[in-house]
XYZ file of C-alpha atoms in Angstrom:
760
model
C -11.104 8.059 22.995
C -7.539 6.791 23.094
C -5.223 9.232 21.394
C -2.739 6.450 20.765
C -5.103 4.459 18.583
C -5.815 6.995 15.861
C -3.924 9.372 13.592
C -3.000 13.003 14.036
C -3.345 15.748 11.501
C -6.101 18.180 12.397
C -5.118 21.454 14.034
C -7.663 22.237 16.708
C -6.711 25.814 17.475
C -5.665 28.758 15.351
C -5.153 32.433 15.960
C -8.360 34.234 14.965
C -6.751 37.635 15.122
C -4.617 39.295 12.498
C -1.119 40.694 12.718
C -0.217 43.796 10.743
C 3.473 44.530 10.291
C 4.238 48.224 10.467
C 7.934 47.708 10.078
C 10.222 44.712 9.889
C 13.780 45.680 10.673
C 15.695 42.982 12.480
C 18.953 43.760 14.211
C 21.201 41.909 16.670
C 19.932 44.079 19.501
C 16.278 44.750 18.718
C 13.939 42.645 16.624
C 10.730 44.010 18.025
C 10.138 47.731 18.463
C 7.451 49.629 20.327
C 5.682 50.482 17.072
C 6.390 47.105 15.526
C 3.021 45.383 15.754
C -0.643 46.158 15.571
C -2.067 43.076 17.212
C -5.596 42.751 15.876
C -8.254 40.484 17.308
C -7.840 38.155 20.219
C -6.000 34.878 20.664
C -8.222 31.943 19.828
C -9.469 29.855 22.735
C -10.780 26.414 21.869
C -11.880 24.944 25.183
C -14.524 22.506 24.013
C -12.205 20.166 22.144
C -10.543 17.038 23.487
C -7.964 17.822 26.190
C -7.407 21.378 24.991
C -7.076 24.070 27.639
C -4.731 26.573 25.976
C -5.005 28.280 22.620
C -2.936 28.094 19.508
C -1.090 31.304 18.768
C 0.060 32.524 15.421
C 2.277 35.479 14.665
C 4.260 36.428 11.577
C 7.623 36.323 13.310
C 6.994 34.617 16.604
C 5.443 31.455 15.267
C 2.638 29.176 16.325
C 1.996 26.628 18.991
C -0.899 24.356 18.126
C -2.354 21.436 19.969
C -3.464 18.477 17.946
C -6.126 15.959 18.786
C -7.198 12.657 17.284
C -8.550 12.368 13.753
C -9.018 9.132 11.852
C -9.370 10.963 8.515
C -5.979 12.669 8.381
C -2.922 11.539 6.500
C -0.294 10.418 8.996
C 2.566 11.895 6.964
C 0.969 15.293 6.296
C 3.055 17.081 8.927
C 6.370 15.949 7.468
C 5.261 16.633 3.915
C 3.871 20.086 4.644
C 6.862 21.088 6.720
C 9.151 20.682 3.721
C 7.037 22.484 1.159
C 8.381 25.705 -0.327
C 7.543 27.700 -3.465
C 11.180 27.737 -4.578
C 13.035 24.962 -6.342
C 14.000 22.235 -3.913
C 16.700 19.605 -4.068
C 15.634 16.053 -3.353
C 17.845 14.517 -0.689
C 17.568 11.996 2.108
C 16.431 13.174 5.522
C 19.487 13.870 7.682
C 21.695 14.807 4.736
C 20.428 18.345 4.213
C 22.850 21.253 4.404
C 21.789 24.101 6.663
C 22.970 27.636 7.452
C 22.207 26.846 11.101
C 25.596 25.301 11.762
C 27.401 24.348 14.953
C 29.504 27.533 14.906
C 26.348 29.623 14.835
C 24.742 27.685 17.688
C 27.798 27.608 19.920
C 29.264 31.066 19.397
C 26.213 33.251 18.793
C 23.894 32.081 21.550
C 24.270 33.908 24.855
C 22.884 32.670 28.173
C 20.552 34.558 30.458
C 21.514 34.875 34.134
C 18.909 37.172 35.687
C 17.982 40.859 35.614
C 17.358 43.831 37.916
C 16.721 47.587 37.724
C 18.974 50.319 39.122
C 17.955 53.561 40.848
C 17.539 55.305 37.482
C 15.173 52.641 36.207
C 17.805 51.220 33.862
C 17.835 47.499 33.259
C 20.828 45.438 34.366
C 21.137 41.837 33.238
C 23.612 38.993 33.403
C 24.671 37.234 30.211
C 26.799 34.141 29.701
C 29.244 34.202 26.793
C 30.344 30.884 25.278
C 33.015 32.672 23.232
C 34.625 33.815 26.499
C 34.747 30.309 27.929
C 31.286 30.604 29.466
C 32.079 33.787 31.416
C 29.076 35.687 32.829
C 29.099 39.487 32.760
C 26.667 42.191 33.865
C 25.309 44.574 31.240
C 23.393 47.830 31.678
C 20.922 49.495 29.376
C 22.112 52.647 27.654
C 21.315 55.973 29.295
C 19.361 57.235 26.282
C 16.745 55.278 24.299
C 18.451 53.440 21.481
C 21.947 53.898 22.889
C 24.066 50.748 23.159
C 24.259 48.705 26.336
C 27.475 48.766 28.332
C 29.542 46.083 30.043
C 29.824 46.880 33.727
C 31.778 43.790 34.814
C 35.536 44.375 34.518
C 37.803 41.871 32.835
C 38.979 39.163 35.202
C 35.601 38.831 36.919
C 32.905 36.257 36.230
C 29.460 36.838 37.791
C 28.464 33.312 38.750
C 27.775 31.393 41.944
C 27.900 27.627 42.464
C 25.628 27.289 45.494
C 23.779 23.977 44.981
C 26.152 23.692 41.982
C 23.401 25.044 39.717
C 23.752 28.598 41.024
C 21.430 31.475 40.156
C 20.901 34.704 42.095
C 24.519 35.732 41.584
C 23.975 39.484 41.940
C 21.686 42.122 43.455
C 21.327 45.842 42.791
C 20.976 48.445 45.530
C 20.580 52.010 44.347
C 23.856 53.117 42.765
C 25.828 49.957 43.473
C 25.553 46.210 43.150
C 26.870 43.113 44.911
C 27.940 40.046 42.954
C 29.529 36.646 43.404
C 32.777 36.076 41.504
C 33.097 32.581 40.086
C 36.863 32.182 40.475
C 36.932 32.544 44.273
C 33.178 32.597 45.113
C 33.708 35.729 47.224
C 31.246 38.599 47.258
C 32.217 41.956 45.742
C 30.622 45.395 45.880
C 30.797 47.515 42.750
C 29.746 51.118 42.248
C 27.581 51.971 39.263
C 29.060 55.455 39.103
C 32.498 56.550 37.958
C 34.679 54.248 40.057
C 33.658 50.720 39.151
C 36.531 48.777 40.673
C 34.993 45.839 42.599
C 35.700 45.832 46.343
C 35.810 42.468 48.099
C 33.348 41.959 50.974
C 33.978 38.412 52.249
C 36.989 36.406 53.462
C 39.073 34.182 51.227
C 38.471 30.657 52.502
C 40.227 29.030 49.546
C 39.087 26.485 46.954
C 35.540 27.839 46.704
C 34.681 26.299 50.066
C 32.199 29.078 50.879
C 29.634 30.330 48.365
C 26.814 32.879 48.376
C 23.586 33.277 46.406
C 20.154 34.909 46.321
C 21.002 38.061 48.259
C 19.155 41.275 49.042
C 20.364 44.714 50.185
C 19.488 45.647 53.777
C 19.624 49.444 53.496
C 18.606 50.032 57.109
C 21.642 48.142 58.432
C 23.998 48.768 55.487
C 24.515 45.078 54.770
C 23.828 42.282 52.308
C 21.620 39.394 53.471
C 22.227 36.232 51.499
C 22.250 32.413 51.473
C 25.626 30.900 52.324
C 26.784 27.367 51.586
C 29.797 26.368 53.694
C 32.039 23.346 53.000
C 34.956 24.256 55.246
C 34.649 21.225 57.530
C 36.144 18.227 55.737
C 34.121 15.037 55.860
C 30.931 16.827 56.832
C 28.020 17.782 54.645
C 27.900 21.443 53.664
C 26.104 23.838 56.004
C 23.489 26.188 54.596
C 22.522 29.384 56.422
C 21.219 32.903 55.901
C 23.956 35.390 56.758
C 24.566 39.145 56.758
C 27.633 40.682 55.084
C 28.584 44.251 55.985
C 28.866 46.496 52.951
C 31.587 48.677 54.456
C 33.157 46.308 56.946
C 36.375 44.336 57.236
C 36.408 41.733 54.406
C 38.364 39.381 56.676
C 35.476 39.188 59.162
C 33.074 36.281 59.028
C 29.525 37.199 58.017
C 26.909 37.229 60.769
C 24.623 34.188 60.862
C 20.947 35.191 61.002
C 19.056 31.945 60.340
C 20.377 28.408 60.660
C 19.435 24.859 61.605
C 17.710 23.573 58.492
C 19.248 21.914 55.444
C 18.418 24.542 52.821
C 17.360 28.190 52.511
C 16.247 30.531 49.722
C 14.557 33.881 49.139
C 15.700 35.985 52.113
C 13.622 39.113 51.562
C 13.258 42.299 53.656
C 9.968 44.102 54.279
C 9.687 47.692 52.947
C 10.142 49.176 56.442
C 13.274 47.067 56.965
C 11.914 45.519 60.164
C 11.060 41.993 59.017
C 12.800 39.228 57.118
C 11.019 36.454 55.236
C 12.578 33.346 53.775
C 11.938 29.851 52.434
C 13.474 26.682 53.872
C 13.299 22.909 53.490
C 14.993 19.783 54.762
C 16.226 16.401 53.554
C 14.968 14.260 51.901
C 12.680 16.848 50.304
C 13.469 18.901 47.245
C 12.093 22.460 47.005
C 9.096 21.215 44.990
C 8.208 18.474 47.502
C 7.703 20.073 50.913
C 8.985 23.485 52.010
C 8.007 26.222 54.440
C 7.935 30.024 54.468
C 8.950 31.962 57.578
C 8.883 35.535 58.861
C 11.067 36.974 61.627
C 11.669 40.359 63.245
C 14.943 42.169 62.591
C 16.063 43.433 65.983
C 17.909 46.642 66.806
C 21.257 44.812 66.733
C 20.488 43.169 63.391
C 19.558 39.696 64.588
C 16.433 37.806 63.506
C 13.985 36.980 66.317
C 10.443 35.698 66.792
C 10.570 33.464 63.717
C 7.082 32.343 62.670
C 6.166 29.733 60.062
C 3.337 31.086 57.915
C 3.101 28.300 55.327
C 4.281 24.715 55.143
C 4.339 24.102 58.883
C 1.275 21.832 59.018
C 2.334 18.202 58.652
C -1.191 17.315 57.508
C -1.023 19.735 54.575
C 1.253 18.751 51.704
C 2.585 21.898 50.052
C 5.710 23.459 48.643
C 5.411 27.242 49.128
C 7.930 29.337 47.232
C 8.824 32.879 46.127
C 7.983 34.843 49.308
C 7.961 38.509 48.371
C 6.850 41.691 50.155
C 4.459 44.127 48.534
C 5.117 47.891 48.769
C 2.381 47.984 51.435
C 4.266 45.469 53.580
C 2.102 42.430 52.814
C 3.788 39.098 52.183
C 2.848 37.213 49.024
C 4.008 33.759 47.999
C 3.149 30.837 45.738
C 1.939 27.464 47.041
C 0.233 24.284 45.823
C -1.501 23.730 49.168
C -5.165 23.452 48.154
C -5.564 22.307 44.567
C -2.160 20.828 43.727
C -1.228 23.804 41.537
C 1.262 26.555 42.389
C -1.085 29.518 42.906
C -0.689 32.961 44.478
C -1.424 33.528 48.199
C -1.214 36.433 50.624
C -0.443 36.349 54.338
C -2.483 38.638 56.580
C -0.086 39.361 59.427
C -2.741 40.850 61.743
C -4.825 37.669 61.563
C -1.916 35.310 60.883
C -4.039 33.964 58.060
C -3.196 32.873 54.521
C -5.692 33.535 51.735
C -5.731 32.395 48.097
C -5.777 35.194 45.539
C -6.707 33.502 42.278
C -7.249 29.701 42.310
C -6.448 28.249 38.906
C -5.254 24.959 37.456
C -2.007 26.585 36.394
C 1.539 27.014 37.702
C 2.546 30.503 38.906
C 6.134 29.441 39.620
C 8.730 26.914 38.493
C 10.809 24.323 40.331
C 13.697 25.934 42.214
C 16.624 24.309 40.430
C 18.419 27.646 40.421
C 18.052 30.598 42.768
C 16.198 33.699 41.718
C 12.918 32.490 40.220
C 10.684 35.537 39.794
C 7.220 34.962 38.357
C 5.251 37.799 39.922
C 5.984 41.377 40.948
C 4.474 44.559 42.307
C 3.818 47.619 40.195
C 5.406 50.793 41.561
C 3.127 53.251 39.780
C 0.539 55.753 41.046
C -1.620 55.354 37.940
C -5.165 54.474 38.994
C -5.595 51.660 36.509
C -2.610 49.850 38.051
C -3.615 50.238 41.691
C -4.070 46.947 43.585
C -2.570 45.074 40.628
C 0.092 42.401 40.659
C 1.805 41.501 37.397
C 2.387 37.771 37.109
C 2.853 34.886 34.729
C 1.519 31.361 34.833
C 1.843 28.253 32.676
C -0.815 25.885 31.370
C 0.208 22.863 29.328
C 3.553 24.352 28.434
C 2.324 27.814 27.398
C 2.961 30.969 29.438
C 0.417 33.706 30.054
C 1.277 37.211 31.269
C -1.348 39.276 33.055
C -2.483 41.581 35.813
C -4.126 40.226 38.949
C -6.478 42.691 40.630
C -6.119 41.777 44.301
C -9.189 43.737 45.362
C -11.573 41.980 42.932
C -9.651 38.693 42.548
C -9.837 39.066 38.778
C -7.153 38.372 36.190
C -6.722 40.255 32.913
C -4.452 38.693 30.329
C -1.842 40.782 28.553
C -1.432 39.648 24.975
C 2.156 38.912 24.069
C 3.777 37.000 21.212
C 5.658 34.836 23.718
C 5.000 31.238 24.727
C 7.620 31.070 27.490
C 7.793 33.815 30.144
C 9.672 34.123 33.447
C 12.115 36.454 35.205
C 9.727 39.337 35.975
C 11.220 42.638 37.139
C 9.036 45.735 37.520
C 10.017 49.355 36.879
C 7.194 51.854 37.344
C 4.461 51.071 34.842
C 6.708 48.652 32.956
C 7.655 45.041 33.484
C 10.740 43.338 32.106
C 10.349 39.650 31.313
C 12.644 36.901 30.183
C 10.722 35.463 27.262
C 10.828 33.515 24.025
C 8.534 32.248 21.298
C 8.586 29.484 18.743
C 10.170 31.894 16.250
C 12.231 34.007 18.612
C 14.853 32.823 21.120
C 15.191 33.877 24.738
C 15.232 37.630 25.201
C 14.377 40.336 27.714
C 11.247 42.196 26.660
C 9.943 45.441 28.120
C 6.146 45.579 28.401
C 4.099 48.733 28.976
C 1.293 47.947 31.446
C -0.721 51.130 30.852
C -3.410 50.540 28.251
C -4.628 54.128 28.258
C -1.197 55.240 27.074
C -0.976 52.752 24.254
C 0.096 50.018 26.620
C 0.954 46.398 25.946
C 3.601 47.527 23.495
C 6.809 45.546 23.472
C 10.426 46.344 22.938
C 13.391 43.998 23.124
C 16.085 45.099 25.560
C 18.366 42.104 25.044
C 18.389 39.007 22.905
C 20.325 35.794 23.420
C 20.978 35.423 19.693
C 23.272 37.871 17.907
C 22.615 36.922 14.286
C 19.792 38.226 12.085
C 16.976 35.786 12.809
C 15.084 36.760 9.649
C 17.751 34.986 7.594
C 16.893 31.659 9.217
C 13.097 31.680 9.167
C 12.850 29.272 6.179
C 14.800 26.735 8.256
C 12.941 27.007 11.562
C 10.691 24.183 12.716
C 7.742 25.195 14.902
C 6.769 22.569 17.490
C 3.340 21.058 17.818
C 2.213 19.942 21.266
C 0.903 16.389 20.985
C -0.805 14.457 23.761
C -0.463 10.690 23.836
C -1.748 7.842 25.949
C 0.749 6.400 28.446
C 0.846 2.788 29.575
C -1.220 3.734 32.604
C -4.943 3.692 31.845
C -6.509 7.115 31.871
C -3.210 9.002 31.908
C -1.665 10.935 29.052
C 1.658 12.682 28.562
C 2.870 15.413 26.225
C 5.531 15.884 23.583
C 6.724 18.923 21.650
C 7.113 17.506 18.157
C 9.398 19.317 15.702
C 9.124 18.116 12.092
C 12.129 18.578 9.776
C 12.114 21.931 7.950
C 14.456 23.232 5.257
C 13.257 25.425 2.376
C 16.061 24.152 0.132
C 15.316 20.425 0.295
C 12.595 17.843 -0.061
C 12.808 14.156 0.880
C 12.513 11.246 -1.544
C 8.920 10.051 -1.934
C 7.768 7.854 0.914
C 10.825 8.428 3.123
C 10.317 9.190 6.810
C 12.804 11.204 8.879
C 15.012 9.788 11.621
C 13.877 10.766 15.110
C 15.874 12.264 17.938
C 13.812 11.876 21.112
C 14.950 14.093 23.968
C 14.455 13.261 27.633
C 14.819 16.496 29.588
C 16.864 16.845 32.746
C 15.784 17.173 36.328
C 13.907 14.885 36.034
C 11.690 17.502 37.699
C 12.141 19.725 34.691
C 10.296 20.654 31.541
C 10.583 20.549 27.755
C 9.872 24.069 26.494
C 8.603 25.331 23.154
C 10.623 28.560 22.829
C 13.053 28.699 19.929
C 16.336 26.885 20.489
C 18.865 26.885 17.673
C 20.430 23.728 19.046
C 17.138 22.026 18.095
C 16.975 23.763 14.717
C 20.485 22.479 14.013
C 18.878 19.015 13.813
C 15.524 19.766 12.207
C 17.045 21.900 9.441
C 19.198 18.912 8.468
C 16.233 16.619 8.111
C 15.715 15.198 11.594
C 12.499 15.169 13.575
C 12.755 15.965 17.290
C 10.393 14.774 20.008
C 10.942 16.722 23.226
C 8.967 14.727 25.780
C 7.269 16.055 28.896
C 7.087 12.613 30.429
C 5.324 11.775 33.663
C 7.135 13.702 36.390
C 7.617 16.896 34.391
C 6.643 20.264 35.785
C 4.001 22.623 34.444
C 1.110 20.212 34.891
C 0.499 20.328 38.629
C 1.644 18.252 41.601
C -0.150 15.029 40.662
C 1.588 14.927 37.269
C 4.902 15.863 38.877
C 4.632 13.096 41.464
C 3.905 10.340 38.971
C 7.659 9.740 38.952
C 7.992 9.477 42.732
C 9.383 5.978 43.302
C 9.066 5.284 39.567
C 12.172 6.896 38.085
C 13.583 4.607 35.450
C 10.097 3.189 34.885
C 7.481 5.835 34.051
C 9.912 8.187 32.295
C 11.341 5.325 30.242
C 7.877 4.001 29.408
C 6.673 7.422 28.283
C 9.713 8.022 26.082
C 9.425 4.606 24.450
C 5.652 4.907 24.063
C 6.056 8.324 22.477
C 8.657 7.074 19.970
C 6.478 4.097 19.039
C 3.455 6.355 18.743
C 5.171 8.770 16.337
C 6.443 5.846 14.292
C 3.003 4.239 14.011
C 1.524 7.546 12.887
C 4.021 7.641 10.024
C 5.703 10.804 11.273
C 9.147 9.235 11.733
C 11.152 6.233 10.585
C 10.557 3.490 13.137
C 13.898 1.869 12.308
C 15.895 5.028 12.992
C 14.781 6.085 16.450
C 17.501 7.745 18.537
C 17.400 9.123 22.066
C 19.512 11.583 24.036
C 19.378 13.384 27.356
C 21.364 15.488 29.783
C 21.943 14.746 33.474
C 18.792 12.976 34.708
C 17.736 12.862 31.064
C 20.997 11.059 30.382
C 19.981 8.469 32.975
C 16.590 8.050 31.270
C 18.440 7.589 27.983
C 20.671 4.851 29.419
C 17.738 3.184 31.165
C 15.709 3.199 27.932
C 18.607 1.516 26.118
C 18.886 -1.156 28.803
C 15.282 -1.808 29.779
C 13.724 -1.563 26.293
C 14.652 -2.236 22.677
C 12.897 0.808 21.223
C 15.895 2.834 20.086
C 18.578 2.213 17.472
C 21.190 4.462 19.129
C 21.590 6.825 22.070
C 23.596 9.684 23.524
C 24.051 10.399 27.225
C 25.403 13.779 28.265
C 26.680 13.664 31.877
C 24.031 11.082 32.747
C 23.920 8.631 35.641
C 24.680 4.973 35.058
C 24.965 3.696 38.649
C 22.505 4.857 41.295
C 23.969 2.923 44.212
C 26.353 5.156 46.139
C 25.475 8.213 44.060
C 24.132 10.043 47.107
C 27.580 9.901 48.715
C 29.327 11.132 45.550
C 27.094 14.015 44.505
C 26.478 17.422 46.081
C 24.301 18.092 49.095
C 21.325 19.517 47.186
C 20.490 16.222 45.431
C 22.097 13.747 47.802
C 18.732 12.229 48.897
C 16.852 12.935 45.692
C 17.766 9.654 43.983
C 16.453 7.493 46.827
C 13.021 9.105 46.681
C 12.842 9.047 42.890
C 13.846 5.419 42.596
C 11.825 4.287 45.608
C 14.855 3.178 47.628
C 13.236 4.605 50.766
C 10.753 1.719 50.522
C 12.759 -0.904 48.636
C 16.516 -1.122 49.244
C 17.036 -3.105 46.042
C 15.578 -0.316 43.883
C 18.909 1.472 43.350
C 20.490 -1.725 42.066
C 17.523 -2.703 39.930
C 17.246 0.736 38.291
C 20.989 1.136 37.542
C 21.820 0.634 33.836
C 25.393 -0.366 34.713
C 24.094 -3.549 36.351
C 22.325 -4.718 33.205
C 24.808 -3.972 30.463
C 24.095 -7.386 28.955
C 20.743 -5.956 27.874
C 22.365 -3.199 25.805
C 21.593 -3.793 22.149
C 22.570 -0.574 20.361
C 25.440 1.939 20.034
C 25.940 4.848 22.420
C 28.068 8.005 22.641
C 28.790 9.727 25.962
C 29.870 13.289 26.817
C 31.178 14.322 30.230
C 32.721 17.338 31.958
C 35.700 16.437 34.132
C 34.891 19.054 36.803
C 31.289 17.895 37.211
C 30.345 17.708 40.909
C 26.717 16.766 40.263
C 27.362 13.667 38.164
C 30.989 12.626 38.747
C 32.991 11.630 35.642
C 33.259 8.011 36.786
C 29.563 7.565 35.936
C 30.295 7.973 32.212
C 33.478 5.908 32.380
C 31.687 2.988 34.025
C 29.138 2.620 31.266
C 31.723 3.295 28.567
C 34.019 0.486 29.709
C 31.127 -1.921 30.210
C 29.615 -1.318 26.759
C 33.075 -1.458 25.206
C 33.672 -4.886 26.767
C 30.319 -6.075 25.477
C 31.445 -5.327 21.940
C 28.911 -2.637 21.021
C 29.891 0.607 19.240
C 30.688 3.226 21.885
C 32.510 6.546 22.199
C 33.339 8.731 25.196
C 34.276 12.410 24.969
C 35.508 14.163 28.124
C 36.070 17.906 28.517
C 38.646 19.518 30.762
C 37.334 22.509 32.675
C 33.636 21.761 32.074
C 31.184 21.197 34.888
C 27.552 20.042 34.831
C 26.596 21.423 31.439
C 28.970 22.752 28.809
C 29.646 26.492 28.662
C 32.578 26.800 26.243
C 31.802 27.501 22.601
C 34.301 24.978 21.247
C 32.902 22.167 23.365
C 29.279 23.027 22.518
C 30.164 22.955 18.808
C 32.079 19.679 19.067
C 29.265 18.004 20.987
C 26.620 18.958 18.429
C 28.674 17.779 15.480
C 29.910 14.549 17.005
C 26.509 13.431 18.258
C 24.937 13.893 14.832
C 27.799 12.238 12.955
C 27.785 9.353 15.433
C 24.086 8.721 14.810
C 24.505 9.046 11.050
C 27.250 6.448 11.018
C 25.612 3.867 13.264
C 21.972 4.013 12.080
C 22.704 4.552 8.359
C 20.542 5.869 5.542
C 22.279 9.200 4.984
C 25.549 11.094 5.186
C 25.859 14.354 7.099
C 26.444 17.292 4.735
C 28.862 19.077 7.069
C 32.580 18.353 6.853
C 33.205 16.859 10.295
C 36.022 14.530 11.292
C 34.251 11.858 13.361
C 35.485 10.715 16.734
C 36.794 7.162 16.927
C 34.011 4.686 17.741
C 35.239 1.567 19.528
C 33.892 -1.711 18.191
C 32.931 0.108 14.994
C 36.106 1.678 13.581
C 38.412 -1.047 14.898
């Protein structure tokens, strides 16, 4: 049955268990305590219904994800109507005009960013957090020594723990016993810092000037007293950057060049040392591939003088086997594990038997046990360092099915998987500490946090405590204004293929809409485009929905989380399949009566900004759009952007087979087809999408006579980190849409930016 031909309205999965609240004390640091919940029953699994493979989940504070399937008997406007219901007196006001306590100041200044975690020699958690109120500075924090004691900053003022390898960074620090090594953003040099009394960072690498040399994804080599890491080197002008795996002495001369261990390929990641210190494993790939296309995993011997010899490819070396192995990691027993999509097109767990030089699958499943390597440091499985019998031969891991994360224990000896119930729908960033695992997680009612999970059931395991939360304010105060997404599946323009959207209806306990009115829609095209729209709570989304907007966050063809075949739908079809899916989704929601078909807006960041521009040029679906550091001209982009993505565009657009594809898919070449207003935002230090991309489309649309605005930010790169700029962007985008599509006035007092061809 075609899901696009009938109405929605019947929830097909609900939580059959019950949740009993023992206590309900929210605080900026801990909203979930070890004795917080008594999770009764089991999560519902409805596997016999149309296209449903994951359950709904309901929890008093963490919300619900439900899948919906077709029903010709439902009322198409039920979702919008029900979302606004409240027992208290409500004010009737137009969608989009509602006043909300979730304001731009709250979103921009209170939301911290997560930058990875690790555990020190005492078992204390260390994590990296980004602070918009400090201009986007990243600092390392450490858990208090005693339970309940406050966390401490361990990064001194003047330092910023951030690397720009591949421009997107990640893997900016590593912990080794009683010290750590980190990359400092200002000069991109490596520093060693003691975790004891004297915490003054000591520089380890030379000053090459102007951030020409960067480091990421390192590991401590205790046997040789050094730091093995990925280096990106741009010292030779006019030549593409060189990527290598190098060794940096921990007590050497900081003026000495690091020792090169592995070189010759275009890209490297995950240098990891075996427990005995005698072997090094790593991941590598070459142009024109991205790390989710084709990669390989290697193992080499570390010689007595510290070199790497006898390099052997253990996965990805067979040209007849298409795979993208990732996350090589040694077990405590010295076995190498990794994730690959070699057999079934899904990223599953594998183990390499060194004695037989054989790779074996551990748990085949139509699910993704890793994520695309946009940033260094992905960690989706780990080894349990506990002597408890019930944890022997177990690997803790997380996988995703249709946008929902599952945490569990894989018994390697029996090849069986036991799920660990959690209230989270998005899980990554696993770090083990004895019988505990720390995870970066979030739910539909709780934003990104670091949760500590007890793996021992016989000791009251599977209890959760929050070690860090990205949101400082009391979340309980905002529950009446939080919209919980529903995952909808819709038919694409390709027969037999569907795509997915996370649909957020407008929610505000203080307001109700006039009878018969439908909300304006903001459709979001995620970045990447090999990325993913997630369902975990984001207050930047709630900023819109609590004011009376509906949001459709589309996992269009090409998104991750659905296997290789879904991911590769966009190969050669960028600007076609993504645009079609976004337009089809908007039309679908409009026809179902969930949104106002005359007030459809679209926005996107980076590659999502390109999809936004392409949708405004190659279709007439939307009434207005917003591109945040998006591409407008594909031709020549490979020469302007950074090394990591320099060949990506050709493959996505199909220019490797058709030279005219870059021209034909570039919105700048078809400005005459623009038919609606647009606002653009751009960072002036962006090396991924250079600022001229935004200026080109701005000038062209301005000449055409359509309403257009361009906002540029000094000091911002690819993505905005400063609180003031995040706030300004949120407010100006909403006010821009309100002014150009009509039907309501924004309740907030915001001075709008000048719109050319509108305010003139």
